[in-house]
mmCIF file of N, CA and C in Angstrom:
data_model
loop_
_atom_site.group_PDB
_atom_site.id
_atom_site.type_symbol
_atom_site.label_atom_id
_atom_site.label_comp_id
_atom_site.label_asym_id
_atom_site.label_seq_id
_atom_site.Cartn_x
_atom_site.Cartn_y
_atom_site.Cartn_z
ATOM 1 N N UNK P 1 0.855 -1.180 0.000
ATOM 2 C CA UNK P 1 0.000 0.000 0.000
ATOM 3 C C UNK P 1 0.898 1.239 0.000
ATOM 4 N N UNK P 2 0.313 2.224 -0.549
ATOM 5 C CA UNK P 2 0.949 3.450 -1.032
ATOM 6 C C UNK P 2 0.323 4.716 -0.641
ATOM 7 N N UNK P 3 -0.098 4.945 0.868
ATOM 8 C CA UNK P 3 -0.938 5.827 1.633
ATOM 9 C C UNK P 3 -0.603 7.553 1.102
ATOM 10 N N UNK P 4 0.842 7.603 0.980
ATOM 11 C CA UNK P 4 0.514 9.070 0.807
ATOM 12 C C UNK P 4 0.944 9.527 -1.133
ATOM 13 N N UNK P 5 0.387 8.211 -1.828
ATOM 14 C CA UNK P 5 1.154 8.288 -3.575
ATOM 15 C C UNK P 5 2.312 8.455 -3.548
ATOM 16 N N UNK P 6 3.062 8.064 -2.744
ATOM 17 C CA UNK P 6 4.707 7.875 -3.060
ATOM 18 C C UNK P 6 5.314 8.456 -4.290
ATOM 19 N N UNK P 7 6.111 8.814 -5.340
ATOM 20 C CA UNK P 7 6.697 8.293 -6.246
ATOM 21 C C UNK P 7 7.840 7.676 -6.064
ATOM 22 N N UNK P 8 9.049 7.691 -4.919
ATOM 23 C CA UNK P 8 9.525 7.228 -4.493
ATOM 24 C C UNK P 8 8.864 5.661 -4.278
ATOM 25 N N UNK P 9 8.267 6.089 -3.840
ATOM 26 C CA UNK P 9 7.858 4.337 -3.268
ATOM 27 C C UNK P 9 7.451 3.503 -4.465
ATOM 28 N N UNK P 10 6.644 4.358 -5.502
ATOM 29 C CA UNK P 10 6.030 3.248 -6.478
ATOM 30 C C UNK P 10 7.459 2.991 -7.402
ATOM 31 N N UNK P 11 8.321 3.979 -7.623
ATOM 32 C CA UNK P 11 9.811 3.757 -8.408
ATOM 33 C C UNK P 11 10.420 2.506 -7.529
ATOM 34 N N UNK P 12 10.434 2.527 -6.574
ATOM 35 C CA UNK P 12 11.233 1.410 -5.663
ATOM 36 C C UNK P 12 10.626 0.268 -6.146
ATOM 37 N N UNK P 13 9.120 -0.038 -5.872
ATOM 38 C CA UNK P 13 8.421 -0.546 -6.005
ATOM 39 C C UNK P 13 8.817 -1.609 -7.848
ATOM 40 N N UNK P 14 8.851 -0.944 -8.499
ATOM 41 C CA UNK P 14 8.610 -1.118 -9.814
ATOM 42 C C UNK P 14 10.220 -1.843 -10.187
ATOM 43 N N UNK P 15 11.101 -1.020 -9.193
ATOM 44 C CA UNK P 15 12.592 -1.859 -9.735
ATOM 45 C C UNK P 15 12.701 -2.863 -8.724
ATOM 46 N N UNK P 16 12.247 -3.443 -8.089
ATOM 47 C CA UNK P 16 12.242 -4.280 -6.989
ATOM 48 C C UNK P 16 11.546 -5.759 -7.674
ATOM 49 N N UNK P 17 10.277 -5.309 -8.587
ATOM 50 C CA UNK P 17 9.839 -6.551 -9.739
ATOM 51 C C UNK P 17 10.098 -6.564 -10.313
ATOM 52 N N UNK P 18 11.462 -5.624 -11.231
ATOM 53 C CA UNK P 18 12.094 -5.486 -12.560
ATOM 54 C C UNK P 18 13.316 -6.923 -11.623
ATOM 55 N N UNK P 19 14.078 -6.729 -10.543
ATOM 56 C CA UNK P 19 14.981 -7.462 -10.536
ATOM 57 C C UNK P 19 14.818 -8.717 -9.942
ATOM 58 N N UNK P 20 12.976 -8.996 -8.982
ATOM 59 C CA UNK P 20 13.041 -10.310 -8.796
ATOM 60 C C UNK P 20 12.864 -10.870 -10.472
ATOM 61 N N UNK P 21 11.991 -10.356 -11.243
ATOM 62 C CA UNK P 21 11.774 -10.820 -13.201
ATOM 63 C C UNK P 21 12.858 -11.595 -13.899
ATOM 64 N N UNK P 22 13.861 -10.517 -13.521
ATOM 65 C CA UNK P 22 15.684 -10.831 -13.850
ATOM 66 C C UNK P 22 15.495 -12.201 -13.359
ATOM 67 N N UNK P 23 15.667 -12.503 -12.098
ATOM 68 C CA UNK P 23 16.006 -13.539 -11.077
ATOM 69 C C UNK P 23 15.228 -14.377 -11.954
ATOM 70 N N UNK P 24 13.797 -14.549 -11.492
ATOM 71 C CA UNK P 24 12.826 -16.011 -11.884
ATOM 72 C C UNK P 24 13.379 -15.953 -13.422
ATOM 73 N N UNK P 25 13.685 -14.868 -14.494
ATOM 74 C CA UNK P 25 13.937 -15.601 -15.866
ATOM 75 C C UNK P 25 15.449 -16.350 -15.335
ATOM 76 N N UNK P 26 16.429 -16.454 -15.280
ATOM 77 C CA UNK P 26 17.354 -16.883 -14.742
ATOM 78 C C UNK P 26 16.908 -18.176 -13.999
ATOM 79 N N UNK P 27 16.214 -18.469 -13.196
ATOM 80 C CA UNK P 27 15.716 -19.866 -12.699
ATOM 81 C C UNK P 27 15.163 -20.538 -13.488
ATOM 82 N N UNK P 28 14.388 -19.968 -14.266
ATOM 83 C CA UNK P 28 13.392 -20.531 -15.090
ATOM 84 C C UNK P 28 14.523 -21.421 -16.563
ATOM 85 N N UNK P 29 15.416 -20.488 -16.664
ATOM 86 C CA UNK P 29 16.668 -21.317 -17.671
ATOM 87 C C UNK P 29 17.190 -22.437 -16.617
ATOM 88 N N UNK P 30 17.610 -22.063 -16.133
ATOM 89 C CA UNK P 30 18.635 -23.213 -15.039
ATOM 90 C C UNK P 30 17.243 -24.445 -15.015
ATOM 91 N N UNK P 31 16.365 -23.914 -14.491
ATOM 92 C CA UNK P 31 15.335 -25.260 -14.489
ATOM 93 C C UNK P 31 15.154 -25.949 -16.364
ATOM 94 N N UNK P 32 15.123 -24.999 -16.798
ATOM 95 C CA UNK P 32 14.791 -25.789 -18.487
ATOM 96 C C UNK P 32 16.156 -26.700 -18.317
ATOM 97 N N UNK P 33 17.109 -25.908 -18.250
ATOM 98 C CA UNK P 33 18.331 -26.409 -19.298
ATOM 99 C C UNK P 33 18.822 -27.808 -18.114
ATOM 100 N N UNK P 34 18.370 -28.137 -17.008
ATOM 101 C CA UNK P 34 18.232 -28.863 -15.634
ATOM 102 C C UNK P 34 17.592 -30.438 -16.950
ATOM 103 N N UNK P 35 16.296 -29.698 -16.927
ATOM 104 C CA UNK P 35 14.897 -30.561 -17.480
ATOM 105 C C UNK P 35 15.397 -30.957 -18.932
ATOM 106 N N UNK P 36 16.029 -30.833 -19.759
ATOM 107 C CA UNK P 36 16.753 -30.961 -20.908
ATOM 108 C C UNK P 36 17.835 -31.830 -21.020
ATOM 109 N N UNK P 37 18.564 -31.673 -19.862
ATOM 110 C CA UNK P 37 19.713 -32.528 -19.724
ATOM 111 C C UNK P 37 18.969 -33.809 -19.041
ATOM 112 N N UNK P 38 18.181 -33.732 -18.422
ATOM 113 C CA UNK P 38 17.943 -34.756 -17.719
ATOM 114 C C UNK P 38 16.845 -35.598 -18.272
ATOM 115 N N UNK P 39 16.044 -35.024 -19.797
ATOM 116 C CA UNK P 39 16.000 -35.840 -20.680
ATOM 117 C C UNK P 39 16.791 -36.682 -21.877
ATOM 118 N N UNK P 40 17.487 -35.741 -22.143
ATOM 119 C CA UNK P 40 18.756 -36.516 -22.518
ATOM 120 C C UNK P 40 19.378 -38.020 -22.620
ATOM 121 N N UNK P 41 19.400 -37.583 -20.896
ATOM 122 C CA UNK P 41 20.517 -38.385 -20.223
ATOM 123 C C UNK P 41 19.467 -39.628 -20.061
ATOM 124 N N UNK P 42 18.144 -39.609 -19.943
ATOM 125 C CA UNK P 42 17.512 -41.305 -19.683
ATOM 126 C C UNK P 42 17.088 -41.351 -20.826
ATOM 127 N N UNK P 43 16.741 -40.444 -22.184
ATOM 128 C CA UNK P 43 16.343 -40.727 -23.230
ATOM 129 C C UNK P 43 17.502 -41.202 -24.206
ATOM 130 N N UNK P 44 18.450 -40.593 -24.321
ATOM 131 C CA UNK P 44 19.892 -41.280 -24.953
ATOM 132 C C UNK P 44 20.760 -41.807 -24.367
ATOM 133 N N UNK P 45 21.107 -41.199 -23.462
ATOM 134 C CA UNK P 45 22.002 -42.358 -22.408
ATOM 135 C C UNK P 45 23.093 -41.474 -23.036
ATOM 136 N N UNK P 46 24.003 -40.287 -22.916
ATOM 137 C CA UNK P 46 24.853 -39.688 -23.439
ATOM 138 C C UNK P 46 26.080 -39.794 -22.857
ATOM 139 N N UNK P 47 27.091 -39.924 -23.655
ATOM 140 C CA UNK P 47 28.039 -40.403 -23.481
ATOM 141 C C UNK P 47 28.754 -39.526 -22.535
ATOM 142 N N UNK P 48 30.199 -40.106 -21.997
ATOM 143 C CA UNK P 48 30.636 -39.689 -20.431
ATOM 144 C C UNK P 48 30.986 -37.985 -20.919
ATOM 145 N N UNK P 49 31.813 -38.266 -21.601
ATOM 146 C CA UNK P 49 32.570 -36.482 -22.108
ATOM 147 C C UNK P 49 31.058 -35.435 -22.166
ATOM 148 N N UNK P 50 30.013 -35.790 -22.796
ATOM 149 C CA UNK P 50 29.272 -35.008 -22.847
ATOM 150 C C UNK P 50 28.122 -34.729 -21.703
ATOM 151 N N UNK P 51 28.022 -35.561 -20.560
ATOM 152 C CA UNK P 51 27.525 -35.594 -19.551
ATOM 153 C C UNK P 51 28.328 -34.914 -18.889
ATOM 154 N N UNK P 52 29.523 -34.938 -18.817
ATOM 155 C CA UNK P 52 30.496 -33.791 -17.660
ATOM 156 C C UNK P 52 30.270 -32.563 -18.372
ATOM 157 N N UNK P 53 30.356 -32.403 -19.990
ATOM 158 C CA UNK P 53 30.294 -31.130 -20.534
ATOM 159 C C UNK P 53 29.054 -30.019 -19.650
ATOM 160 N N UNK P 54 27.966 -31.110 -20.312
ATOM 161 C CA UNK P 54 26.401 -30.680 -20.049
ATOM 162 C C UNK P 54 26.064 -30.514 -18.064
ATOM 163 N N UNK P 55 26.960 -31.599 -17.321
ATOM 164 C CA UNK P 55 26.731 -30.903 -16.035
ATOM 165 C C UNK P 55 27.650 -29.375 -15.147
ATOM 166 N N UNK P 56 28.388 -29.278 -16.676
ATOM 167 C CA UNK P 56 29.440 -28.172 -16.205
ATOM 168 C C UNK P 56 28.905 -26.855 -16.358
ATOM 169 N N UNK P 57 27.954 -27.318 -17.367
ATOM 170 C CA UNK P 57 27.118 -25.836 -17.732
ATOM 171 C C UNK P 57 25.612 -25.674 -17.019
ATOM 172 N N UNK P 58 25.198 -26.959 -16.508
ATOM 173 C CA UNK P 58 24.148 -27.170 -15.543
ATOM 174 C C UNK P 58 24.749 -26.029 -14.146
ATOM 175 N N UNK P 59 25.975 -26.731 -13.704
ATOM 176 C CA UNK P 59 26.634 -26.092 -12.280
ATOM 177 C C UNK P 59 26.824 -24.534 -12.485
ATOM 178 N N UNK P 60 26.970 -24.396 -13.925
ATOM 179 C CA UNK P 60 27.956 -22.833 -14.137
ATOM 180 C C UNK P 60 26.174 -22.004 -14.092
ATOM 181 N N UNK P 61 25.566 -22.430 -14.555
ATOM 182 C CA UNK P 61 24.043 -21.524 -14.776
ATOM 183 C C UNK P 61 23.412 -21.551 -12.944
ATOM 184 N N UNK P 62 23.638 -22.206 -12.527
ATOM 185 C CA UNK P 62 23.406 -22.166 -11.051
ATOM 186 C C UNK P 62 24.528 -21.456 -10.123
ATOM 187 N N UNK P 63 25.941 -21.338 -10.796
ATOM 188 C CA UNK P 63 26.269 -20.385 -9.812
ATOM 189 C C UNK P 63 25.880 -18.966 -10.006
ATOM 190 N N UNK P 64 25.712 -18.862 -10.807
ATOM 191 C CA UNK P 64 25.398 -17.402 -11.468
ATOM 192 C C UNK P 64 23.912 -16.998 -11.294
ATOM 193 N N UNK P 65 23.035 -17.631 -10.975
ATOM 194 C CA UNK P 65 21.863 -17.497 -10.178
ATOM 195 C C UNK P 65 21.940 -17.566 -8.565
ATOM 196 N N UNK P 66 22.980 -18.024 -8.091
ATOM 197 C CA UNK P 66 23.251 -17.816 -6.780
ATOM 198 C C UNK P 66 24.067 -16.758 -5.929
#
């Protein structure tokens, strides 16, 4: 609530869901590219080199969301 019309407050307000947006698109990849590999991996059965590749970029998209 915004008792006295803020603009301050509604500006805060407005970049505060601009950067959780950032965040959830960022989860929302890490979960695809999660859900992708992990069809993959029981649908082809992918070989060792490319399973370390694919969990290196699984780990690297999760640190960078963390």
């Amino acid at each position: 609530m915004n008792p006295n019309n803020n603009k301050h407050f509604n500006d805060e307000a407005l970049r505060i869901n601009r950067m959780l947006k950032k965040e959830n698109d960022k989860l929302r990849d890490v979960i695809k590219e999660v859900d992708e590999y992990i069809l993959h991996y029981v649908v082809y059965n992918i070989d060792s080199a490319e399973e370390d590749r694919q969990l290196g970029r699984i780990q690297q998209l999760i640190r960078e969301v963390l």
